[in-house]
C-alpha positions as YAML, in Angstrom:
chain: A
units: angstrom
residues:
- id: 1
  name: MET
  ca: [1.62, 10.97, 9.82]
- id: 2
  name: LYS
  ca: [-0.15, 9.65, 6.19]
- id: 3
  name: ILE
  ca: [-2.90, 7.51, 6.03]
- id: 4
  name: GLU
  ca: [-2.98, 4.73, 2.92]
- id: 5
  name: ILE
  ca: [-5.90, 2.71, 2.13]
- id: 6
  name: CYS
  ca: [-5.55, -0.21, 0.29]
- id: 7
  name: VAL
  ca: [-8.64, -0.39, -2.53]
- id: 8
  name: GLN
  ca: [-9.39, -2.58, -4.79]
- id: 9
  name: ASP
  ca: [-12.41, -0.13, -6.88]
- id: 10
  name: LEU
  ca: [-13.62, 3.19, -7.30]
- id: 11
  name: ASP
  ca: [-16.27, 2.96, -4.18]
- id: 12
  name: GLY
  ca: [-13.02, 2.44, -2.48]
- id: 13
  name: VAL
  ca: [-11.44, 5.54, -3.43]
- id: 14
  name: ARG
  ca: [-14.69, 7.62, -3.11]
- id: 15
  name: CYS
  ca: [-14.26, 5.90, 0.14]
- id: 16
  name: ALA
  ca: [-10.91, 6.87, 0.68]
- id: 17
  name: ILE
  ca: [-11.11, 10.46, 0.04]
- id: 18
  name: GLU
  ca: [-14.48, 11.48, 1.63]
- id: 19
  name: ALA
  ca: [-12.75, 10.14, 5.20]
- id: 20
  name: GLY
  ca: [-9.51, 12.21, 4.60]
- id: 21
  name: ALA
  ca: [-7.30, 9.60, 4.00]
- id: 22
  name: ASP
  ca: [-3.96, 10.79, 2.51]
- id: 23
  name: ARG
  ca: [-3.70, 8.19, -0.51]
- id: 24
  name: VAL
  ca: [-3.97, 4.85, -1.99]
- id: 25
  name: GLU
  ca: [-3.07, 1.48, -2.83]
- id: 26
  name: LEU
  ca: [-4.76, 0.58, -5.79]
- id: 27
  name: CYS
  ca: [-4.83, -2.84, -6.67]
- id: 28
  name: SER
  ca: [-7.49, -5.72, -7.49]
- id: 29
  name: ALA
  ca: [-8.45, -9.63, -6.12]
- id: 30
  name: LEU
  ca: [-7.45, -8.79, -2.33]
- id: 31
  name: GLU
  ca: [-8.10, -12.19, -1.26]
- id: 32
  name: ALA
  ca: [-4.93, -12.86, -3.26]
- id: 33
  name: GLY
  ca: [-2.99, -10.40, -1.45]
- id: 34
  name: GLY
  ca: [-3.33, -7.48, -4.43]
- id: 35
  name: LEU
  ca: [-2.68, -7.85, -7.53]
- id: 36
  name: THR
  ca: [-2.14, -5.00, -10.81]
- id: 37
  name: PRO
  ca: [-5.80, -3.28, -11.44]
- id: 38
  name: SER
  ca: [-7.16, -2.80, -14.58]
- id: 39
  name: ALA
  ca: [-6.07, -0.10, -16.97]
- id: 40
  name: GLY
  ca: [-9.92, 1.64, -16.43]
- id: 41
  name: LEU
  ca: [-9.87, 1.56, -13.10]
- id: 42
  name: VAL
  ca: [-6.25, 3.22, -12.59]
- id: 43
  name: GLU
  ca: [-7.56, 6.03, -14.83]
- id: 44
  name: ALA
  ca: [-11.25, 6.48, -13.43]
- id: 45
  name: ALA
  ca: [-9.28, 6.22, -9.78]
- id: 46
  name: ALA
  ca: [-6.74, 9.29, -11.21]
- id: 47
  name: GLU
  ca: [-9.72, 10.91, -12.50]
- id: 48
  name: LEU
  ca: [-11.79, 10.79, -9.64]
- id: 49
  name: ALA
  ca: [-8.94, 11.91, -7.25]
- id: 50
  name: LEU
  ca: [-8.11, 14.36, -9.68]
- id: 51
  name: ASP
  ca: [-11.57, 15.65, -9.42]
- id: 52
  name: ALA
  ca: [-11.31, 15.99, -5.82]
- id: 53
  name: GLY
  ca: [-8.97, 18.07, -5.79]
- id: 54
  name: ARG
  ca: [-5.97, 15.30, -4.28]
- id: 55
  name: GLN
  ca: [-2.80, 14.96, -5.32]
- id: 56
  name: ASP
  ca: [-0.17, 11.97, -5.09]
- id: 57
  name: PHE
  ca: [-2.85, 10.01, -4.24]
- id: 58
  name: VAL
  ca: [-3.64, 7.19, -6.08]
- id: 59
  name: HIS
  ca: [-0.74, 4.95, -6.38]
- id: 60
  name: VAL
  ca: [-0.87, 1.42, -8.10]
- id: 61
  name: LEU
  ca: [0.46, -2.18, -7.53]
- id: 62
  name: ILE
  ca: [2.71, -3.60, -9.96]
- id: 63
  name: ARG
  ca: [1.51, -7.33, -9.02]
- id: 64
  name: PRO
  ca: [0.92, -9.73, -12.14]
- id: 65
  name: ARG
  ca: [0.15, -13.00, -10.25]
- id: 66
  name: PRO
  ca: [-0.77, -14.42, -6.87]
- id: 67
  name: GLY
  ca: [2.02, -16.24, -5.14]
- id: 68
  name: GLY
  ca: [5.89, -15.38, -4.14]
- id: 69
  name: PHE
  ca: [7.50, -12.55, -5.39]
- id: 70
  name: ILE
  ca: [10.32, -14.65, -7.49]
- id: 71
  name: TYR
  ca: [9.51, -13.68, -11.02]
- id: 72
  name: THR
  ca: [10.63, -14.57, -14.48]
- id: 73
  name: PRO
  ca: [12.00, -12.46, -17.14]
- id: 74
  name: GLY
  ca: [8.68, -12.60, -18.72]
- id: 75
  name: GLU
  ca: [6.85, -11.75, -15.88]
- id: 76
  name: ILE
  ca: [9.47, -8.74, -15.72]
- id: 77
  name: GLU
  ca: [8.85, -7.35, -18.36]
- id: 78
  name: VAL
  ca: [5.04, -7.28, -18.01]
- id: 79
  name: MET
  ca: [5.83, -5.25, -14.43]
- id: 80
  name: ARG
  ca: [7.55, -3.08, -16.24]
- id: 81
  name: ARG
  ca: [5.31, -2.54, -19.12]
- id: 82
  name: ASP
  ca: [2.37, -1.78, -16.28]
- id: 83
  name: VAL
  ca: [4.30, 0.63, -14.83]
- id: 84
  name: ARG
  ca: [4.37, 2.87, -18.02]
- id: 85
  name: GLN
  ca: [1.36, 2.11, -18.23]
- id: 86
  name: SER
  ca: [0.10, 3.15, -15.05]
- id: 87
  name: LEU
  ca: [1.54, 6.38, -14.80]
- id: 88
  name: ALA
  ca: [0.64, 7.06, -18.37]
- id: 89
  name: LEU
  ca: [-2.85, 6.90, -17.18]
- id: 90
  name: GLY
  ca: [-2.32, 9.25, -14.18]
- id: 91
  name: ALA
  ca: [-1.52, 7.06, -11.22]
- id: 92
  name: ASP
  ca: [0.74, 9.19, -9.06]
- id: 93
  name: GLY
  ca: [3.08, 6.34, -8.36]
- id: 94
  name: VAL
  ca: [3.66, 2.48, -8.40]
- id: 95
  name: VAL
  ca: [4.21, 0.01, -5.94]
- id: 96
  name: VAL
  ca: [6.15, -3.21, -6.75]
- id: 97
  name: GLY
  ca: [8.24, -5.82, -4.85]
- id: 98
  name: LEU
  ca: [10.68, -8.66, -6.30]
- id: 99
  name: LEU
  ca: [13.42, -11.39, -4.73]
- id: 100
  name: THR
  ca: [15.50, -13.76, -5.68]
- id: 101
  name: ALA
  ca: [15.42, -17.64, -4.93]
- id: 102
  name: SER
  ca: [18.13, -16.97, -2.25]
- id: 103
  name: GLY
  ca: [15.53, -14.54, -0.33]
- id: 104
  name: ASP
  ca: [17.14, -11.34, -1.45]
- id: 105
  name: VAL
  ca: [15.95, -7.83, -3.22]
- id: 106
  name: ASP
  ca: [15.97, -8.57, -7.22]
- id: 107
  name: VAL
  ca: [18.59, -5.77, -7.96]
- id: 108
  name: ALA
  ca: [18.27, -6.28, -11.83]
- id: 109
  name: GLY
  ca: [14.12, -6.33, -11.90]
- id: 110
  name: ALA
  ca: [13.86, -3.85, -9.03]
- id: 111
  name: GLU
  ca: [16.33, -1.56, -11.15]
- id: 112
  name: ALA
  ca: [14.25, -2.39, -13.84]
- id: 113
  name: LEU
  ca: [11.01, -1.05, -12.95]
- id: 114
  name: ILE
  ca: [12.07, 2.04, -10.97]
- id: 115
  name: HIS
  ca: [13.64, 2.84, -13.97]
- id: 116
  name: ALA
  ca: [10.44, 2.61, -15.83]
- id: 117
  name: ALA
  ca: [8.94, 4.50, -13.58]
- id: 118
  name: GLY
  ca: [11.08, 7.54, -14.66]
- id: 119
  name: GLY
  ca: [11.64, 8.97, -11.66]
- id: 120
  name: THR
  ca: [7.90, 8.94, -10.43]
- id: 121
  name: PHE
  ca: [7.43, 7.92, -6.70]
- id: 122
  name: VAL
  ca: [8.09, 3.91, -6.12]
- id: 123
  name: THR
  ca: [6.75, 2.22, -3.10]
- id: 124
  name: PHE
  ca: [8.80, -1.23, -2.22]
- id: 125
  name: HIS
  ca: [6.09, -3.54, -0.76]
- id: 126
  name: ARG
  ca: [5.97, -6.48, 1.88]
- id: 127
  name: ALA
  ca: [8.29, -8.77, -0.44]
- id: 128
  name: VAL
  ca: [10.63, -7.22, 2.34]
- id: 129
  name: ASP
  ca: [9.12, -9.33, 4.62]
- id: 130
  name: ALA
  ca: [9.53, -12.64, 3.69]
- id: 131
  name: ALA
  ca: [13.56, -11.51, 2.36]
- id: 132
  name: ARG
  ca: [15.96, -13.61, 3.90]
- id: 133
  name: ASP
  ca: [17.08, -10.57, 5.83]
- id: 134
  name: PRO
  ca: [14.28, -7.90, 5.74]
- id: 135
  name: LEU
  ca: [16.82, -5.20, 7.51]
- id: 136
  name: GLN
  ca: [19.66, -5.27, 4.68]
- id: 137
  name: ALA
  ca: [16.37, -5.72, 2.26]
- id: 138
  name: VAL
  ca: [14.67, -2.57, 3.09]
- id: 139
  name: ASP
  ca: [18.40, -0.82, 2.88]
- id: 140
  name: ASP
  ca: [19.04, -2.44, -0.87]
- id: 141
  name: ALA
  ca: [15.26, -1.20, -1.78]
- id: 142
  name: ALA
  ca: [16.25, 2.54, -0.41]
- id: 143
  name: ARG
  ca: [19.69, 2.06, -2.48]
- id: 144
  name: LEU
  ca: [17.57, 1.21, -5.75]
- id: 145
  name: GLY
  ca: [15.46, 4.28, -5.68]
- id: 146
  name: ALA
  ca: [12.39, 3.56, -3.67]
- id: 147
  name: ARG
  ca: [11.01, 6.12, -1.13]
- id: 148
  name: ARG
  ca: [8.65, 3.89, 1.15]
- id: 149
  name: ILE
  ca: [8.87, 0.84, 2.35]
- id: 150
  name: LEU
  ca: [5.52, -1.24, 2.87]
- id: 151
  name: THR
  ca: [6.31, -3.84, 5.88]
- id: 152
  name: SER
  ca: [4.77, -5.28, 8.42]
- id: 153
  name: GLY
  ca: [8.27, -5.38, 10.18]
- id: 154
  name: ALA
  ca: [8.12, -8.94, 9.24]
- id: 155
  name: ALA
  ca: [5.96, -10.02, 11.84]
- id: 156
  name: ARG
  ca: [1.87, -11.82, 10.77]
- id: 157
  name: ALA
  ca: [0.89, -8.14, 11.81]
- id: 158
  name: ALA
  ca: [2.40, -4.80, 11.71]
- id: 159
  name: GLY
  ca: [1.54, -4.60, 15.70]
- id: 160
  name: ASN
  ca: [4.04, -7.91, 16.45]
- id: 161
  name: GLY
  ca: [6.71, -6.83, 14.10]
- id: 162
  name: ILE
  ca: [7.46, -3.01, 16.09]
- id: 163
  name: ASP
  ca: [10.89, -3.95, 16.82]
- id: 164
  name: MET
  ca: [12.09, -4.82, 13.28]
- id: 165
  name: LEU
  ca: [10.12, -1.56, 12.50]
- id: 166
  name: LYS
  ca: [12.20, 0.77, 14.84]
- id: 167
  name: ARG
  ca: [15.56, -0.94, 13.44]
- id: 168
  name: MET
  ca: [13.74, -0.30, 10.05]
- id: 169
  name: VAL
  ca: [13.03, 3.56, 11.05]
- id: 170
  name: ALA
  ca: [16.75, 3.94, 12.32]
- id: 171
  name: ALA
  ca: [18.55, 2.19, 9.84]
- id: 172
  name: LEU
  ca: [17.04, 4.49, 6.87]
- id: 173
  name: PRO
  ca: [17.84, 7.94, 5.21]
- id: 174
  name: SER
  ca: [14.84, 10.56, 6.71]
- id: 175
  name: GLU
  ca: [13.76, 10.39, 3.03]
- id: 176
  name: VAL
  ca: [12.76, 7.19, 2.94]
- id: 177
  name: SER
  ca: [9.75, 6.41, 5.12]
- id: 178
  name: VAL
  ca: [8.55, 3.18, 6.44]
- id: 179
  name: MET
  ca: [5.11, 2.56, 6.47]
- id: 180
  name: ALA
  ca: [3.64, -0.07, 8.78]
- id: 181
  name: GLY
  ca: [0.69, -2.60, 7.15]
- id: 182
  name: GLY
  ca: [-0.58, -5.96, 7.86]
- id: 183
  name: GLY
  ca: [-2.96, -6.27, 10.02]
- id: 184
  name: VAL
  ca: [-3.05, -2.55, 11.58]
- id: 185
  name: THR
  ca: [-5.41, -2.48, 14.02]
- id: 186
  name: GLU
  ca: [-6.82, 0.30, 16.28]
- id: 187
  name: GLN
  ca: [-5.00, -0.96, 19.44]
- id: 188
  name: ALA
  ca: [-1.68, -1.01, 17.61]
- id: 189
  name: VAL
  ca: [-1.61, 3.04, 16.23]
- id: 190
  name: PRO
  ca: [-0.10, 4.31, 19.55]
- id: 191
  name: ALA
  ca: [2.99, 1.85, 19.69]
- id: 192
  name: LEU
  ca: [3.36, 1.94, 15.55]
- id: 193
  name: LEU
  ca: [3.59, 5.93, 16.04]
- id: 194
  name: ALA
  ca: [5.91, 5.71, 19.26]
- id: 195
  name: ALA
  ca: [8.24, 3.63, 17.04]
- id: 196
  name: GLY
  ca: [8.94, 6.29, 14.96]
- id: 197
  name: ILE
  ca: [6.10, 4.85, 11.75]
- id: 198
  name: ARG
  ca: [4.81, 8.07, 10.10]
- id: 199
  name: ASP
  ca: [2.89, 6.54, 7.07]
- id: 200
  name: ILE
  ca: [0.07, 3.75, 8.39]
- id: 201
  name: HIS
  ca: [-1.47, 1.17, 5.52]
- id: 202
  name: PHE
  ca: [-4.88, -0.91, 6.06]
- id: 203
  name: SER
  ca: [-7.41, -1.82, 3.38]
- id: 204
  name: GLY
  ca: [-10.76, -1.24, 5.88]
- id: 205
  name: ARG
  ca: [-12.32, -4.19, 4.11]
- id: 206
  name: LYS
  ca: [-15.11, -6.94, 5.02]
- id: 207
  name: LEU
  ca: [-16.24, -10.00, 2.96]
- id: 208
  name: MET
  ca: [-19.74, -9.84, 2.06]
- id: 209
  name: VAL
  ca: [-22.15, -12.14, -0.61]
- id: 210
  name: ASP
  ca: [-23.04, -10.80, -4.16]
- id: 211
  name: SER
  ca: [-26.86, -11.94, -4.50]
- id: 212
  name: ALA
  ca: [-26.65, -12.08, -8.26]
- id: 213
  name: PRO
  ca: [-26.65, -15.21, -9.63]
- id: 214
  name: SER
  ca: [-22.56, -16.07, -10.77]
- id: 215
  name: GLY
  ca: [-23.21, -19.53, -12.01]
- id: 216
  name: PRO
  ca: [-20.70, -22.22, -12.52]
- id: 217
  name: GLY
  ca: [-18.28, -19.69, -14.23]
- id: 218
  name: GLY
  ca: [-18.53, -16.71, -11.59]
- id: 219
  name: GLY
  ca: [-16.83, -18.40, -8.32]
- id: 220
  name: ASP
  ca: [-18.53, -18.71, -5.14]
- id: 221
  name: GLY
  ca: [-20.00, -15.00, -4.64]
- id: 222
  name: ILE
  ca: [-18.24, -14.04, -2.04]
- id: 223
  name: ARG
  ca: [-16.03, -11.04, -2.58]
- id: 224
  name: SER
  ca: [-14.56, -8.10, -0.29]
- id: 225
  name: VAL
  ca: [-15.56, -4.35, -0.15]
- id: 226
  name: THR
  ca: [-14.27, -1.26, 1.77]
- id: 227
  name: HIS
  ca: [-16.26, -1.12, 4.53]
- id: 228
  name: PRO
  ca: [-16.90, 2.87, 5.03]
- id: 229
  name: ALA
  ca: [-17.96, 2.54, 8.64]
- id: 230
  name: THR
  ca: [-14.32, 0.67, 9.28]
- id: 231
  name: VAL
  ca: [-12.49, 3.15, 7.38]
- id: 232
  name: ALA
  ca: [-13.77, 5.98, 9.07]
- id: 233
  name: ARG
  ca: [-13.12, 4.57, 12.56]
- id: 234
  name: MET
  ca: [-9.53, 3.50, 11.78]
- id: 235
  name: VAL
  ca: [-8.77, 6.62, 10.23]
- id: 236
  name: ARG
  ca: [-10.25, 8.67, 13.18]
- id: 237
  name: ALA
  ca: [-8.45, 6.55, 15.59]
- id: 238
  name: MET
  ca: [-5.23, 7.43, 13.78]
- id: 239
  name: ARG
  ca: [-5.94, 11.31, 13.86]
- id: 240
  name: THR
  ca: [-6.84, 10.87, 17.68]
- id: 241
  name: ALA
  ca: [-3.63, 9.04, 18.44]
- id: 242
  name: LYS
  ca: [-1.50, 11.46, 16.46]
- id: 243
  name: ALA
  ca: [-3.41, 14.44, 18.46]
- id: 244
  name: HIS
  ca: [-2.44, 12.64, 21.98]
- id: 245
  name: MET
  ca: [1.30, 12.77, 20.41]
- id: 246
  name: THR
  ca: [1.32, 16.54, 19.44]
- id: 247
  name: ILE
  ca: [-0.02, 19.79, 19.70]
- id: 248
  name: GLY
  ca: [-3.14, 20.62, 17.56]
- id: 249
  name: PRO
  ca: [-6.29, 20.26, 15.95]
- id: 250
  name: ARG
  ca: [-8.18, 16.88, 15.93]
- id: 251
  name: PHE
  ca: [-9.76, 15.40, 12.91]
- id: 252
  name: SER
  ca: [-13.01, 13.67, 12.44]
- id: 253
  name: PRO
  ca: [-13.67, 11.94, 9.07]
- id: 254
  name: LEU
  ca: [-16.89, 11.57, 8.16]
- id: 255
  name: CYS
  ca: [-16.88, 8.30, 5.29]
- id: 256
  name: GLY
  ca: [-21.10, 7.49, 4.68]
- id: 257
  name: GLU
  ca: [-22.07, 4.05, 5.66]
...
């Protein structure tokens, strides 16, 4: 089982490393569903992972704006450049997702981004959950070259999408993994593993109030941050659930409060 944590700053990357997570999805603006992070953050995160001896650790979300997953040619060109820049800065993979107005995978747009990745690992994200036919969408994404599908099984939370997740796992070749993400809870982990899921994605974040003044142009001062205790607890729960399914050593990660 692989554990991916969605983070939006270096503190989140450090927490994921300390907790024993297998990788991070690096983004910004999680309150908006996640957007492409800055070049500086990508480079610093890649260096941090390298210094920690972690390989295949930093996967960068490529999403230029909030809202739906139907993109203009200009937006796709920006995304293509972001893919190339992120990989040049040391990212190990990218996370993309595009749909057409009819609710199908945008084949031409996805091909352009996967081609820009040049053979580097590509995850197709939860755009499939907004697709007209999620099963067809994951099949299309896999045929185009995506090697992992991030999905809640087209449900609001992955724990409620077990039946669809099972169908996705069964429909895809073994080299393409289905990663459950979206509202993942400790209680849902055993059922997800029983459904054949071997990759789990969560953020482990909480809202905090920034005590520093932001002024009229700085927003309301409320932001989300990776919460070390939540991350450690979730990782521990996942390792424990796996240990109950297979014979092997238990793992108790530590992540500072």
